[in-house]
XYZ file of C-alpha atoms in Angstrom:
199
model
C -66.117 -158.125 -23.232
C -67.463 -156.258 -21.448
C -64.187 -154.766 -19.216
C -63.577 -154.280 -21.766
C -65.479 -152.215 -23.039
C -65.547 -151.066 -19.920
C -62.245 -150.026 -20.250
C -62.266 -147.822 -23.770
C -65.120 -145.934 -22.399
C -63.159 -144.236 -19.235
C -60.025 -144.300 -21.387
C -62.427 -142.388 -23.977
C -63.492 -140.319 -20.092
C -59.434 -139.234 -18.815
C -59.335 -138.185 -22.108
C -60.664 -134.062 -22.620
C -59.419 -133.798 -18.435
C -56.182 -134.865 -20.241
C -56.772 -132.795 -23.033
C -56.843 -129.484 -20.670
C -53.464 -129.654 -18.354
C -52.120 -128.602 -21.776
C -53.834 -126.005 -22.526
C -53.667 -124.525 -19.767
C -49.703 -124.852 -20.855
C -49.813 -123.478 -23.494
C -52.051 -120.502 -22.650
C -49.704 -120.534 -19.530
C -45.996 -120.245 -22.068
C -47.753 -116.753 -24.028
C -46.661 -115.243 -21.092
C -42.309 -113.883 -21.872
C -40.306 -115.207 -19.599
C -36.091 -115.343 -19.521
C -36.324 -119.978 -20.730
C -38.494 -118.984 -23.443
C -37.283 -121.468 -25.847
C -37.820 -120.519 -29.977
C -40.058 -123.399 -30.169
C -42.432 -121.674 -27.387
C -46.117 -120.359 -28.816
C -44.819 -116.980 -28.343
C -45.933 -114.854 -32.058
C -46.192 -111.313 -29.532
C -43.038 -109.609 -28.478
C -44.708 -107.308 -25.191
C -43.403 -104.305 -24.226
C -43.233 -103.773 -20.275
C -42.242 -101.205 -18.904
C -39.132 -100.436 -16.556
C -38.362 -97.301 -14.682
C -34.960 -95.046 -14.470
C -32.702 -95.807 -12.045
C -32.978 -93.810 -8.269
C -28.960 -94.099 -8.882
C -29.330 -92.027 -12.072
C -26.948 -88.320 -10.945
C -26.683 -86.690 -14.305
C -30.221 -84.194 -14.834
C -28.879 -85.002 -18.683
C -29.636 -87.595 -19.581
C -32.132 -89.935 -20.062
C -32.864 -94.268 -19.678
C -34.723 -95.137 -22.489
C -35.820 -99.835 -21.622
C -37.044 -101.273 -24.825
C -38.812 -104.969 -24.077
C -38.679 -107.184 -27.725
C -39.904 -110.721 -26.826
C -37.289 -111.967 -23.744
C -34.199 -110.245 -25.141
C -34.015 -106.597 -23.660
C -32.448 -103.531 -25.128
C -31.095 -100.156 -23.025
C -31.019 -97.371 -25.620
C -28.782 -94.195 -22.854
C -29.686 -90.785 -24.537
C -27.629 -87.966 -23.890
C -29.629 -84.409 -23.702
C -26.743 -82.056 -23.237
C -28.935 -78.937 -22.129
C -26.615 -75.650 -22.247
C -25.413 -73.635 -19.057
C -24.788 -69.413 -19.387
C -21.140 -68.426 -18.937
C -19.774 -66.469 -15.984
C -19.394 -62.661 -16.410
C -18.430 -60.233 -13.751
C -21.620 -57.959 -12.781
C -22.914 -55.508 -15.378
C -21.430 -52.162 -13.964
C -23.727 -48.373 -13.972
C -21.399 -46.683 -16.461
C -23.584 -43.119 -17.238
C -26.707 -41.705 -16.785
C -28.028 -39.062 -19.321
C -30.954 -36.979 -17.852
C -31.992 -34.501 -20.208
C -36.077 -35.353 -20.984
C -38.433 -34.654 -19.064
C -40.309 -36.903 -19.379
C -41.117 -41.271 -20.027
C -38.187 -41.803 -21.999
C -40.372 -44.908 -24.555
C -38.131 -45.029 -27.518
C -33.980 -45.522 -28.326
C -32.290 -46.127 -31.665
C -28.240 -46.384 -32.538
C -27.287 -45.074 -35.989
C -25.579 -48.075 -38.305
C -22.697 -46.361 -37.644
C -22.657 -45.932 -33.739
C -21.282 -42.414 -34.306
C -24.731 -41.076 -32.322
C -28.490 -43.079 -31.241
C -31.500 -41.507 -30.611
C -34.223 -41.287 -28.065
C -38.004 -41.086 -27.351
C -39.720 -39.511 -24.578
C -42.979 -38.682 -23.409
C -42.198 -35.077 -23.228
C -42.584 -34.713 -26.533
C -39.410 -34.321 -27.470
C -36.600 -37.140 -29.687
C -32.465 -36.503 -28.430
C -30.215 -36.877 -30.328
C -26.287 -37.745 -28.196
C -22.455 -38.838 -29.646
C -22.202 -42.139 -28.110
C -18.454 -41.670 -27.847
C -19.084 -38.221 -25.820
C -22.656 -39.806 -24.464
C -20.459 -43.226 -23.006
C -17.802 -41.422 -21.010
C -20.779 -38.441 -19.368
C -20.002 -35.793 -21.250
C -21.832 -32.256 -21.016
C -21.431 -31.866 -24.054
C -22.819 -35.349 -25.121
C -26.037 -33.813 -26.474
C -26.841 -33.575 -29.675
C -30.676 -31.384 -30.636
C -33.493 -31.864 -30.180
C -36.655 -32.162 -31.975
C -39.582 -30.925 -32.041
C -42.720 -31.693 -33.878
C -44.419 -34.371 -32.419
C -47.520 -33.685 -30.204
C -48.459 -36.847 -28.148
C -45.389 -38.655 -26.274
C -43.022 -40.690 -28.906
C -43.038 -44.332 -28.940
C -40.615 -45.508 -32.453
C -37.947 -44.574 -33.433
C -35.525 -46.079 -36.694
C -32.129 -44.527 -38.784
C -32.287 -45.371 -41.795
C -29.138 -47.367 -43.316
C -29.119 -45.610 -46.107
C -30.146 -42.159 -45.966
C -29.674 -39.277 -43.092
C -32.916 -40.083 -42.466
C -34.812 -40.521 -38.970
C -38.573 -42.413 -38.416
C -40.100 -41.012 -35.397
C -43.650 -43.075 -34.544
C -45.850 -41.051 -31.706
C -49.575 -41.659 -29.564
C -50.698 -38.644 -32.359
C -50.957 -41.511 -34.982
C -48.273 -40.151 -36.889
C -45.116 -40.963 -38.241
C -42.477 -38.691 -38.872
C -39.037 -39.026 -41.207
C -36.693 -36.174 -40.135
C -33.382 -35.217 -42.479
C -30.785 -34.659 -40.147
C -28.711 -33.260 -42.306
C -31.495 -30.327 -41.880
C -33.126 -31.403 -38.158
C -36.607 -30.526 -40.274
C -39.206 -32.980 -40.820
C -39.661 -33.851 -44.459
C -42.591 -36.941 -44.429
C -45.293 -36.550 -42.881
C -47.575 -40.196 -42.503
C -50.842 -40.513 -42.152
C -53.673 -42.889 -41.925
C -53.956 -44.949 -37.901
C -56.461 -44.009 -36.731
C -54.644 -44.250 -33.222
C -51.219 -44.101 -31.638
C -48.895 -45.691 -32.961
C -45.837 -47.364 -30.654
C -43.459 -49.248 -32.601
C -42.246 -49.315 -36.693
C -39.199 -50.981 -38.560
C -37.522 -50.679 -41.611
C -35.980 -53.206 -44.388
């Protein structure tokens, strides 16, 4: 009986030590590995970052790799980058020299028959578009004077034969191109007007 009691005590003492390796084995099996089976304890998928291969030569493609459990799925996403089309180098065709100061603004007529330029010499010049393209001497149609500071903005009216101008003299003027006269002044700005737009 004494020997039987000692044997039972030894078995009880050895029983916890036998459970430790089982627990350690269960903890180790939490790490995902290719050999993990469906009966293994892997409750949470762990994403593993995978660096992009250095052999990828196309800069417009990106490889995204996602890991779910024990299966790896690779998705290739192509991002197209637009490239400008080649054309022959631009060449200077015509130079118009009529203003006495810096040209600060330009506007084209909606019909492309003429265009206007505003300058730091306080004048507005209207040119015939077809004649100006070939550098004709009579390309200049008329010079409008009325601003007392550089002209910074121009706009043609698409409905009426009107030209609007804005300048550093705090003024916006409406010109009638049939009479070449100012028909309206717009007041209210406390400093120079540098641009305008019609709508």
